[in-house]
Coordinates of C-alpha atoms in Angstrom, one line a residue:
Chain A
M1 CA 111.1 93.0 77.8
I2 CA 109.0 90.1 78.7
T3 CA 109.8 86.5 77.7
V4 CA 108.3 83.9 78.9
S5 CA 108.9 80.3 77.2
N6 CA 107.0 76.9 77.7
V7 CA 106.1 78.1 81.2
S8 CA 103.7 75.2 83.2
K9 CA 102.5 75.4 86.5
T10 CA 100.9 73.0 89.0
Y11 CA 99.3 73.2 92.3
K12 CA 99.8 69.9 94.5
N13 CA 97.9 69.3 97.2
K14 CA 97.6 66.4 99.5
N15 CA 95.2 64.3 97.2
T16 CA 95.0 66.5 94.3
K17 CA 97.0 68.2 91.3
K18 CA 96.0 70.6 89.6
L19 CA 97.6 71.9 86.1
V20 CA 96.8 75.8 86.4
V21 CA 99.2 76.9 83.4
D22 CA 100.0 74.2 80.5
N23 CA 103.2 75.2 78.8
I24 CA 102.5 78.7 77.5
S25 CA 105.0 81.0 76.0
F26 CA 104.8 84.5 74.8
D27 CA 106.9 87.8 74.0
I28 CA 105.6 91.3 75.3
K29 CA 107.7 94.1 73.4
Q30 CA 108.5 97.5 75.2
G31 CA 105.7 100.0 74.9
E32 CA 103.2 97.4 74.6
I33 CA 100.0 97.4 76.3
V34 CA 98.8 93.8 76.2
G35 CA 95.5 92.1 77.6
Y36 CA 95.7 88.9 79.0
I37 CA 92.3 88.1 79.4
G38 CA 90.3 84.5 80.1
K39 CA 87.8 83.0 82.7
N40 CA 88.0 82.5 86.4
G41 CA 90.4 80.1 86.9
A42 CA 91.8 80.3 83.9
G43 CA 95.6 80.5 85.2
K44 CA 96.0 84.6 84.6
S45 CA 96.6 85.4 88.3
T46 CA 99.1 83.0 88.5
T47 CA 100.9 84.0 85.3
I48 CA 101.1 87.3 87.1
K49 CA 102.4 85.9 89.7
M50 CA 105.2 83.8 88.1
L51 CA 106.2 87.0 86.6
C52 CA 106.5 89.0 89.7
G53 CA 108.5 85.8 91.1
I54 CA 106.5 85.2 93.7
L55 CA 105.7 81.7 92.2
Y56 CA 108.5 79.4 90.5
P57 CA 107.1 77.5 87.8
D58 CA 107.7 73.9 87.3
K59 CA 108.7 74.4 83.8
G60 CA 110.1 76.4 81.3
C61 CA 111.8 80.0 82.1
I62 CA 110.9 83.7 82.1
S63 CA 112.9 86.5 82.0
I64 CA 112.1 90.2 83.1
D65 CA 114.1 92.9 80.9
G66 CA 116.8 90.4 80.9
I67 CA 116.9 88.9 84.4
S68 CA 115.0 85.8 86.1
P69 CA 112.3 87.0 88.6
Q70 CA 112.8 83.4 90.4
K71 CA 116.6 83.3 90.4
N72 CA 116.8 87.4 91.1
R73 CA 113.6 88.6 92.7
L74 CA 114.9 91.4 94.1
K75 CA 116.7 92.9 91.5
S76 CA 114.2 91.9 88.8
N77 CA 111.1 93.6 91.1
L78 CA 113.1 96.9 90.8
N79 CA 111.9 97.2 87.0
I80 CA 108.4 95.9 88.0
G81 CA 105.1 97.5 89.6
V82 CA 102.1 95.5 90.3
I83 CA 98.3 96.4 91.2
F84 CA 96.4 93.8 92.6
G85 CA 92.4 95.4 92.2
Q86 CA 91.4 93.1 95.0
R87 CA 93.7 94.1 97.6
T88 CA 96.2 97.3 98.2
Q89 CA 99.8 97.9 99.0
L90 CA 98.6 100.5 101.2
W91 CA 99.4 101.2 104.5
W92 CA 95.5 101.0 105.8
D93 CA 95.4 102.9 109.0
L94 CA 97.9 105.8 108.2
P95 CA 97.7 108.9 106.1
L96 CA 98.4 108.2 102.4
K97 CA 101.5 109.9 101.9
D98 CA 103.5 107.5 104.5
S99 CA 102.6 104.8 102.3
F100 CA 104.6 106.7 99.3
R101 CA 107.2 107.3 101.3
I102 CA 108.0 104.3 102.6
L103 CA 108.2 103.1 98.9
K104 CA 110.3 106.4 98.0
A105 CA 112.8 104.6 100.4
I106 CA 112.3 101.1 99.3
Y107 CA 113.1 102.1 95.3
K108 CA 115.4 104.9 96.3
V109 CA 113.3 107.4 94.5
S110 CA 115.3 110.8 94.8
D111 CA 113.5 113.6 95.7
I112 CA 113.2 115.4 92.7
E113 CA 112.0 112.4 90.8
F114 CA 109.1 111.4 93.4
N115 CA 108.3 115.5 93.0
E116 CA 108.0 115.3 89.6
R117 CA 105.8 112.4 89.6
L118 CA 103.6 113.4 91.9
E119 CA 102.9 116.4 90.1
Y120 CA 102.2 114.4 87.1
F121 CA 99.9 112.3 89.0
D122 CA 98.4 115.0 90.4
E123 CA 97.5 116.5 86.7
I124 CA 95.4 112.9 85.8
F125 CA 94.5 112.1 89.5
Q126 CA 94.6 114.7 91.6
I127 CA 96.1 112.8 94.1
K128 CA 97.7 115.5 95.8
S129 CA 94.3 116.3 97.5
L130 CA 94.3 112.6 99.1
L131 CA 97.6 112.6 100.3
S132 CA 97.1 113.5 104.4
A133 CA 93.8 111.3 103.8
T134 CA 93.9 107.6 106.0
V135 CA 93.8 104.9 103.4
R136 CA 91.1 103.6 105.0
T137 CA 88.8 106.3 104.8
L138 CA 89.5 106.6 100.6
S139 CA 86.4 105.4 98.6
L140 CA 87.3 102.3 95.8
G141 CA 87.9 104.9 93.7
E142 CA 90.2 107.2 95.2
R143 CA 92.2 103.7 96.8
M144 CA 92.7 102.4 93.1
K145 CA 94.1 105.9 91.9
A146 CA 96.5 106.1 95.0
D147 CA 97.7 102.2 94.5
I148 CA 98.1 103.2 90.9
V149 CA 100.4 105.8 91.8
A150 CA 102.1 103.8 94.5
S151 CA 102.8 100.7 92.0
L152 CA 104.4 103.7 89.5
I153 CA 106.3 106.0 92.4
H154 CA 109.7 104.2 91.1
N155 CA 108.9 104.8 87.1
P156 CA 108.8 100.9 86.6
K157 CA 109.7 99.0 83.2
V158 CA 106.9 96.9 83.4
L159 CA 103.6 97.2 85.0
F160 CA 101.2 94.6 85.9
M161 CA 97.7 95.1 86.3
D162 CA 95.5 92.4 87.9
E163 CA 91.7 93.8 87.1
P164 CA 92.3 97.6 87.8
T165 CA 88.9 98.5 87.1
I166 CA 87.6 95.9 89.5
G167 CA 84.4 97.6 91.2
L168 CA 84.9 100.9 90.2
D169 CA 81.7 102.7 88.5
V170 CA 81.4 103.5 85.0
Y171 CA 82.8 107.2 85.0
S172 CA 85.7 106.3 87.4
K173 CA 86.6 103.1 84.8
V174 CA 86.4 105.8 81.9
K175 CA 89.2 108.0 83.7
M176 CA 91.4 104.8 84.5
R177 CA 91.5 103.9 81.2
E178 CA 92.7 107.3 80.3
A179 CA 95.4 107.6 82.8
I180 CA 96.9 104.3 82.1
Q181 CA 97.0 105.5 78.2
K182 CA 98.8 108.6 79.0
I183 CA 101.3 106.9 81.6
N184 CA 101.8 104.1 78.3
Q185 CA 102.3 107.2 76.2
K186 CA 104.6 109.2 78.6
Y187 CA 106.9 106.4 80.4
N188 CA 106.7 104.0 77.1
T189 CA 105.7 101.7 80.6
T190 CA 105.0 98.1 79.1
I191 CA 101.6 97.0 80.3
M192 CA 99.9 93.6 80.7
I193 CA 96.5 93.9 81.9
T194 CA 94.1 91.2 82.9
T195 CA 90.4 91.6 83.3
H196 CA 87.3 90.7 83.2
D197 CA 85.7 94.0 81.5
F198 CA 86.2 93.9 78.2
R199 CA 85.9 97.4 77.6
D200 CA 89.2 97.8 79.0
V201 CA 90.4 95.4 76.4
E202 CA 88.8 96.9 73.5
E203 CA 89.8 100.4 74.6
L204 CA 93.2 100.1 75.7
C205 CA 95.0 97.1 74.6
E206 CA 96.2 96.4 70.8
R207 CA 97.1 92.9 71.2
V208 CA 95.3 90.5 73.2
I209 CA 96.8 86.6 74.7
I210 CA 93.5 84.9 75.4
L211 CA 94.0 81.9 77.9
D212 CA 91.5 78.8 78.5
K213 CA 92.2 76.2 81.3
G214 CA 95.9 77.0 81.5
K215 CA 96.3 77.2 77.9
I216 CA 97.0 80.3 75.1
I217 CA 94.1 79.7 72.6
Y218 CA 94.1 83.6 70.7
D219 CA 97.8 85.3 71.0
N220 CA 97.6 88.2 68.0
N221 CA 95.9 91.8 67.3
I222 CA 92.5 92.7 68.6
H223 CA 91.4 93.7 65.9
K224 CA 92.2 91.0 63.6
F225 CA 90.1 89.2 66.4
T226 CA 87.2 91.1 66.0
K227 CA 87.3 90.6 62.4
K228 CA 87.5 86.9 62.3
Y229 CA 84.9 86.3 65.1
S230 CA 82.6 89.4 64.6
D231 CA 80.5 87.6 61.9
E232 CA 77.1 89.1 63.4
K233 CA 76.1 92.4 63.4
K234 CA 72.6 94.3 64.7
V235 CA 70.7 96.9 63.5
I236 CA 68.4 98.9 65.9
I237 CA 65.8 100.9 64.3
S238 CA 63.1 102.9 66.4
I239 CA 59.7 103.4 64.6
E240 CA 57.1 105.2 66.6
N241 CA 54.3 104.4 64.0
Q242 CA 52.8 100.7 64.9
I243 CA 51.4 100.1 61.5
Q244 CA 54.6 100.9 59.7
M245 CA 56.3 98.7 61.8
M246 CA 54.3 95.6 61.3
H247 CA 54.6 96.6 57.2
L248 CA 58.3 96.6 57.5
I249 CA 59.0 93.6 59.5
N250 CA 56.9 91.7 56.8
S251 CA 58.4 93.0 53.5
L252 CA 62.1 92.2 55.7
Q253 CA 61.2 88.9 56.0
N254 CA 59.6 88.1 52.8
K255 CA 62.8 90.1 50.8
I256 CA 65.6 89.0 52.8
N257 CA 66.9 85.4 53.9
D258 CA 68.8 84.6 56.8
I259 CA 67.9 87.4 59.4
D260 CA 66.3 87.6 63.0
I261 CA 64.2 90.2 63.6
N262 CA 63.0 90.7 67.0
F263 CA 60.5 93.7 68.0
D264 CA 59.4 95.2 70.6
D265 CA 55.6 97.0 69.8
K266 CA 55.4 98.8 73.1
N267 CA 58.8 100.6 73.1
S268 CA 58.9 100.6 68.9
F269 CA 61.9 99.5 68.0
I270 CA 62.8 96.4 65.8
I271 CA 66.5 94.5 66.2
I272 CA 68.0 92.7 63.5
T273 CA 70.3 90.2 63.5
Y274 CA 72.1 89.5 60.5
K275 CA 75.1 87.6 58.9
K276 CA 77.9 89.6 57.8
E277 CA 77.7 89.8 54.6
K278 CA 78.6 91.8 51.4
K279 CA 76.0 94.7 50.4
K280 CA 73.5 92.7 53.0
L281 CA 73.5 96.1 55.4
M282 CA 72.9 97.9 52.4
R283 CA 70.2 96.1 51.3
I284 CA 68.6 95.9 54.6
L285 CA 68.6 99.9 54.9
N286 CA 67.1 100.0 51.1
L287 CA 64.2 97.9 52.2
I288 CA 63.6 100.7 54.9
N289 CA 64.2 103.5 52.8
E290 CA 61.4 102.3 50.5
N291 CA 59.3 101.7 53.4
G292 CA 58.9 105.2 54.1
D293 CA 61.7 107.8 55.7
L294 CA 64.8 106.4 56.6
P295 CA 64.0 106.1 61.1
D296 CA 66.6 106.6 63.5
F297 CA 68.7 103.3 63.5
T298 CA 72.2 102.0 65.0
V299 CA 74.7 99.6 64.3
V300 CA 76.2 97.3 66.6
D301 CA 78.8 94.7 66.6
K302 CA 78.8 91.7 68.2
P303 CA 80.0 92.5 71.7
L304 CA 83.9 91.2 72.5
E305 CA 82.6 89.0 75.1
N306 CA 80.5 87.1 73.0
M307 CA 83.1 86.8 70.6
I308 CA 85.3 85.5 73.2
E309 CA 82.9 82.8 74.6
D310 CA 82.7 81.8 70.3
L311 CA 86.3 81.6 70.9
Y312 CA 86.2 78.8 74.2
R313 CA 83.2 76.9 72.1
M314 CA 85.1 76.5 68.6
E315 CA 88.4 75.5 70.7
H316 CA 86.6 72.6 72.8
K317 CA 84.2 71.4 69.8
Chain B
M1 CA 128.4 102.1 102.9
P2 CA 125.8 99.2 101.8
I3 CA 124.9 98.8 105.7
A4 CA 124.0 102.5 106.2
D5 CA 122.0 102.6 102.4
K6 CA 120.2 99.3 103.5
V7 CA 119.1 100.9 106.9
R8 CA 117.6 103.8 105.0
I9 CA 115.4 101.9 102.7
Y10 CA 113.9 100.3 105.7
I11 CA 113.8 102.6 108.4
P12 CA 110.7 103.7 107.2
F13 CA 108.9 100.5 108.3
T14 CA 110.0 101.3 111.7
I15 CA 108.5 104.6 111.8
A16 CA 105.3 103.7 110.0
T17 CA 104.7 101.0 112.5
F18 CA 105.5 103.5 115.4
K19 CA 102.9 106.1 114.0
Q20 CA 100.1 103.4 113.4
Q21 CA 100.1 102.2 117.0
F22 CA 99.5 106.0 118.0
L23 CA 96.9 106.6 115.2
A24 CA 95.4 103.6 114.9
Y25 CA 96.0 101.3 117.5
R26 CA 96.1 103.8 120.9
S27 CA 93.3 101.9 123.0
R28 CA 94.6 98.7 122.8
L29 CA 98.5 99.8 123.6
I30 CA 97.0 102.0 126.6
I31 CA 95.2 98.4 127.2
W32 CA 98.2 96.7 127.1
M33 CA 100.1 99.0 129.5
I34 CA 97.8 98.8 132.0
A35 CA 97.9 94.7 132.1
N36 CA 101.4 94.5 131.9
F37 CA 101.9 97.1 134.8
I38 CA 99.2 95.1 137.0
T39 CA 101.3 91.9 136.5
V40 CA 104.4 93.8 137.4
L41 CA 102.9 95.1 140.8
F42 CA 101.2 91.5 141.0
Q43 CA 104.7 89.9 140.9
V44 CA 106.7 92.7 143.2
Y45 CA 103.8 91.6 145.7
L46 CA 103.9 88.5 146.1
W47 CA 107.5 88.3 147.0
I48 CA 107.0 90.7 149.2
S49 CA 104.7 88.7 151.3
I50 CA 107.2 85.8 150.3
Y51 CA 110.3 87.6 151.9
S52 CA 107.8 89.0 155.1
N53 CA 107.5 85.5 156.0
Y54 CA 110.6 84.4 155.6
E55 CA 113.3 84.1 158.4
G56 CA 116.6 85.0 156.6
T57 CA 117.3 88.2 154.0
S58 CA 118.1 86.4 151.0
I59 CA 116.9 83.7 149.1
N60 CA 119.6 82.1 146.7
G61 CA 121.5 84.9 147.2
Y62 CA 118.7 87.9 146.2
T63 CA 117.6 90.5 148.5
L64 CA 114.1 91.5 148.6
V65 CA 115.3 94.4 146.3
N66 CA 117.3 92.4 144.2
M67 CA 114.3 90.7 143.4
I68 CA 112.2 93.4 142.7
N69 CA 114.6 95.2 140.7
Y70 CA 115.2 92.1 138.9
I71 CA 111.6 92.0 137.9
I72 CA 111.6 95.5 136.9
V73 CA 114.6 95.1 134.8
S74 CA 113.6 91.9 133.3
K75 CA 110.3 93.9 132.1
V76 CA 112.2 96.6 130.6
I77 CA 114.3 93.9 129.0
E78 CA 110.8 92.8 127.3
S79 CA 109.8 96.0 126.3
L80 CA 113.4 96.5 124.8
T81 CA 113.7 93.4 122.8
F82 CA 109.5 93.1 122.4
I83 CA 109.3 91.0 118.7
N84 CA 105.8 90.1 117.8
I85 CA 106.0 88.7 113.9
E86 CA 104.2 86.0 113.9
P87 CA 100.6 87.5 113.7
I88 CA 101.8 89.6 111.5
I89 CA 102.9 86.9 109.0
S90 CA 100.1 84.7 109.6
R91 CA 97.6 87.7 108.9
D92 CA 99.7 88.6 105.7
V93 CA 99.9 84.5 104.4
N94 CA 96.3 84.5 105.1
E95 CA 94.8 87.5 103.6
G96 CA 97.3 87.1 100.7
R97 CA 98.8 90.4 101.6
I98 CA 102.4 89.1 101.6
A99 CA 102.2 89.0 97.9
T100 CA 102.2 92.8 98.0
S101 CA 105.2 92.8 100.2
L102 CA 107.1 90.3 97.8
I103 CA 106.6 92.2 94.4
K104 CA 108.7 94.8 96.1
P105 CA 112.6 94.7 95.9
I106 CA 113.1 93.9 99.6
S107 CA 113.2 91.3 101.9
Y108 CA 110.4 90.6 103.7
K109 CA 112.2 89.1 107.2
T110 CA 114.2 92.5 107.3
E111 CA 110.5 94.4 107.0
L112 CA 109.5 92.5 109.5
L113 CA 112.4 93.4 111.6
F114 CA 112.2 96.9 111.4
R115 CA 108.7 96.5 111.9
S116 CA 109.3 95.3 115.0
L117 CA 111.9 97.9 116.1
G118 CA 108.7 100.6 115.3
N119 CA 106.5 98.1 118.0
I120 CA 109.6 98.7 120.4
L121 CA 110.0 102.4 120.5
G122 CA 106.3 102.3 120.7
S123 CA 106.2 100.2 123.7
L124 CA 109.0 102.0 125.5
L125 CA 107.4 105.4 125.3
L126 CA 104.8 104.5 127.3
F127 CA 106.4 101.7 129.6
I128 CA 110.1 103.1 130.2
P129 CA 108.5 105.9 132.5
I130 CA 106.7 103.8 134.5
Y131 CA 109.4 101.0 135.4
A132 CA 111.8 103.9 135.9
A133 CA 109.2 105.4 138.6
M134 CA 108.8 102.1 139.8
F135 CA 112.5 101.2 140.0
I136 CA 113.7 104.6 141.8
I137 CA 110.5 104.3 144.3
F138 CA 111.9 100.6 145.4
N139 CA 115.9 102.0 145.6
W140 CA 115.2 105.0 147.4
H141 CA 117.2 104.3 150.1
S142 CA 120.1 103.1 148.2
L143 CA 119.9 105.3 144.8
S144 CA 123.4 106.7 145.9
E145 CA 125.1 103.6 145.8
I146 CA 124.5 102.8 141.8
K147 CA 127.5 103.1 140.2
L148 CA 127.1 104.0 136.9
N149 CA 130.5 103.8 133.8
L150 CA 130.6 103.8 130.3
G151 CA 131.9 100.4 130.4
I152 CA 128.6 99.2 132.6
V153 CA 126.8 101.1 130.0
L154 CA 128.2 99.8 127.1
L155 CA 128.2 95.8 128.3
S156 CA 124.8 96.3 129.0
L157 CA 123.8 97.6 125.5
T158 CA 125.9 94.7 124.4
F159 CA 123.7 92.6 126.4
I160 CA 120.6 93.9 125.3
I161 CA 121.3 93.9 121.8
I162 CA 122.3 90.0 121.7
S163 CA 119.1 89.4 123.7
F164 CA 116.8 91.3 121.0
V165 CA 119.2 89.4 118.2
V166 CA 118.4 85.8 119.6
N167 CA 115.0 86.9 120.2
Y168 CA 114.2 87.6 116.9
L169 CA 116.1 84.8 115.4
I170 CA 113.9 82.0 117.3
A171 CA 110.7 84.4 116.4
L172 CA 112.0 83.8 112.9
I173 CA 112.6 79.6 113.3
F174 CA 109.3 79.4 114.8
S175 CA 107.0 81.9 112.5
S176 CA 109.0 79.8 109.6
V177 CA 106.0 77.2 110.7
I178 CA 103.1 79.2 110.2
F179 CA 103.9 79.1 106.4
K180 CA 102.4 75.7 107.0
T181 CA 100.1 76.0 109.1
I182 CA 98.7 79.8 108.5
R183 CA 97.4 80.2 112.2
H184 CA 100.1 81.2 114.7
R185 CA 98.3 81.3 117.8
G186 CA 99.3 77.8 118.9
I187 CA 103.3 78.4 118.0
Y188 CA 102.8 81.6 119.4
E189 CA 101.9 80.5 122.8
I190 CA 104.6 77.4 122.6
K191 CA 107.3 79.9 121.9
K192 CA 105.9 82.3 124.7
T193 CA 105.9 79.2 127.5
I194 CA 109.2 78.3 126.5
I195 CA 110.8 81.6 126.8
L196 CA 108.8 82.4 129.9
L197 CA 109.9 79.5 131.5
M198 CA 113.5 78.8 130.3
S199 CA 114.6 82.6 129.8
G200 CA 114.8 83.8 133.8
A201 CA 112.0 85.8 132.6
L202 CA 109.7 85.5 135.8
F203 CA 112.4 84.8 138.5
P204 CA 116.3 84.3 138.6
I205 CA 117.2 80.9 137.4
E206 CA 118.8 80.2 140.6
F207 CA 115.4 79.9 141.8
Y208 CA 114.9 76.4 139.6
P209 CA 116.5 73.0 140.7
S210 CA 120.3 72.9 140.5
F211 CA 120.3 70.6 137.9
L212 CA 118.0 72.8 135.5
S213 CA 119.6 75.5 136.1
K214 CA 123.0 74.0 134.9
I215 CA 121.3 72.6 131.8
L216 CA 119.9 76.3 131.0
K217 CA 123.1 77.7 131.3
Y218 CA 124.1 75.6 127.9
T219 CA 120.7 76.9 126.3
P220 CA 120.0 80.3 124.1
F221 CA 117.2 81.3 126.1
I222 CA 118.8 82.4 129.5
Y223 CA 120.2 85.5 126.8
L224 CA 116.6 86.8 126.1
R225 CA 116.6 87.7 129.9
Y226 CA 118.7 85.9 133.2
I227 CA 122.0 87.4 131.5
P228 CA 121.0 91.0 130.9
V229 CA 119.4 91.7 133.6
S230 CA 121.7 89.8 136.0
F231 CA 124.3 92.1 134.7
I232 CA 122.1 95.1 134.9
I233 CA 120.8 94.9 138.6
N234 CA 125.2 94.5 138.7
Y235 CA 124.5 91.2 140.7
S236 CA 126.9 88.0 140.6
L237 CA 128.6 88.2 137.8
S238 CA 132.5 88.3 137.4
M239 CA 134.8 89.6 134.6
K240 CA 135.6 86.1 133.7
E241 CA 131.9 85.3 133.4
I242 CA 131.2 88.1 131.8
I243 CA 133.8 87.4 128.8
E244 CA 132.4 83.9 128.6
Y245 CA 128.9 84.9 128.5
V246 CA 129.7 88.0 125.6
L247 CA 131.2 84.7 123.6
F248 CA 128.7 82.2 124.1
G249 CA 126.2 84.9 123.0
A250 CA 127.9 85.3 120.2
F251 CA 128.2 82.0 119.2
W252 CA 124.1 81.4 119.8
M253 CA 123.7 84.5 117.7
A254 CA 125.8 82.7 114.9
F255 CA 124.2 79.3 115.5
L256 CA 120.4 80.5 115.7
F257 CA 121.6 83.0 112.7
F258 CA 122.2 79.5 110.3
I259 CA 119.3 77.6 111.4
A260 CA 116.7 80.2 111.2
S261 CA 118.5 81.3 107.1
I262 CA 117.9 77.8 106.3
V263 CA 114.3 77.0 108.4
W264 CA 113.1 80.2 107.1
N265 CA 114.2 79.7 103.1
K266 CA 113.2 76.5 103.3
M267 CA 109.7 77.4 104.3
F268 CA 109.5 80.7 102.4
K269 CA 110.2 79.0 99.0
R270 CA 107.0 76.7 99.4
I271 CA 104.7 79.2 100.2
I272 CA 102.0 79.5 97.7
V273 CA 100.1 83.4 97.9
Y274 CA 96.1 82.3 98.2
G275 CA 93.5 83.9 96.1
G276 CA 93.5 83.9 92.3

């Protein structure tokens, strides 16, 4: 559905040249949800803009459903929906329904299709209750929902989401992810998401493309990625009894090597960090069990964010 | 029909802009209307005092009533052909909002055209009654002499359309520069001044030194005001001149369209959307 081959882009100013995207290539199949992540300035938004035909690459070519967005922007954009999390495509001073009416005309959506999609988005977003409100008066979460509906009203084959959850509270983020998943399942929309919130990627994407300084440094399945980089795990144990706690820490330090122990005796919990190894977790838990009844414990994976940090570090060695 | 199809796509922009003026910018619109009205009144009284201190009844072939009509009709044409795309482009480029226009399968300059039509509709609703009232008051004694027939109406419309198209194309050429400067103020003021002085917006070009008015006849600017106004107030145009002006008007439209396409496309290509 999306093919990018050997694309480079340099921003030129009077005195400075800045290579923002450096010879990247990837293919995205129909119906995939791909996370496109990287630090600020890694070239994510630039890539999205080139995919929409707003920017011209210096080298390489792009095709979306067989059409080049640069050579044929108007035709290519019929297949594309875009959400820029930080700006809106809605008419600020008008009721929301007026923005939808404009989009309906632009994409020549028939009344039947329009109403059907509105019904559907009403189910997941309760969008109908917002239709008469002036866009200016919507909350950020409501506006984001409205923007998503706006970018999907023509049922595009491809949806680019540039930080769709930016600024949303935790609850709205969860709702938003659910909605994205539902839309992907119902319409088989190919979705590309750039985000700084790694939960978005963990929960939505099978595949991640990680970008650093304009280069792709990882492009593969997200589970493979976590497997490779989540070499550390943490066990968090809560123990009320202080004497028991000290005793446990002592025996852990003596009997198991290569572990890191942090404890907090005020809030009575211990954090044990260990390298992933065969049976290590079992040995730790057995030891805890020998010291009395097995208390409450949680095993935590290394956060994706830290894994990406590690990946960057490896890249720059 | 492809044109009807196109219009159907862009008409909602006109409606939205029209609504926007009354929903969001109502007070601005009313202040603008009052300011405009005062300017016209001032111009009218200026000419009344000039004529009352003058021996004859006509200056350069214009009687006082001719002059007042010229001012009023000039203002009407201004409202009818009002194009204000420079601040829109400047804001869109500066805030990066232009990206949200460009991701749609529509042409940005056509979008601007239809948004302008919405502005025109809005100003018509407010201005036309005032100017109509002024016209009737100043022409009270000669109202019965005004002849209207289909030919005059159609030709008036033709000249107004020429004026609108020329105005739009000139605006496109000037606003191409905004993609580079981002700020529109300077460009906009230069354009406004040139048009004000060269189109005969304030008074007929017969009042300029004769060499200047001869030169102006070979520029597109007089098609903005002087020609449509002269024709509508039914003054000093022969059949031969009318045909000439229509043909030259058509020529200027084609020529400016050519220039505007080149300049606009060239500047449009080099835009880099800000942010990100």
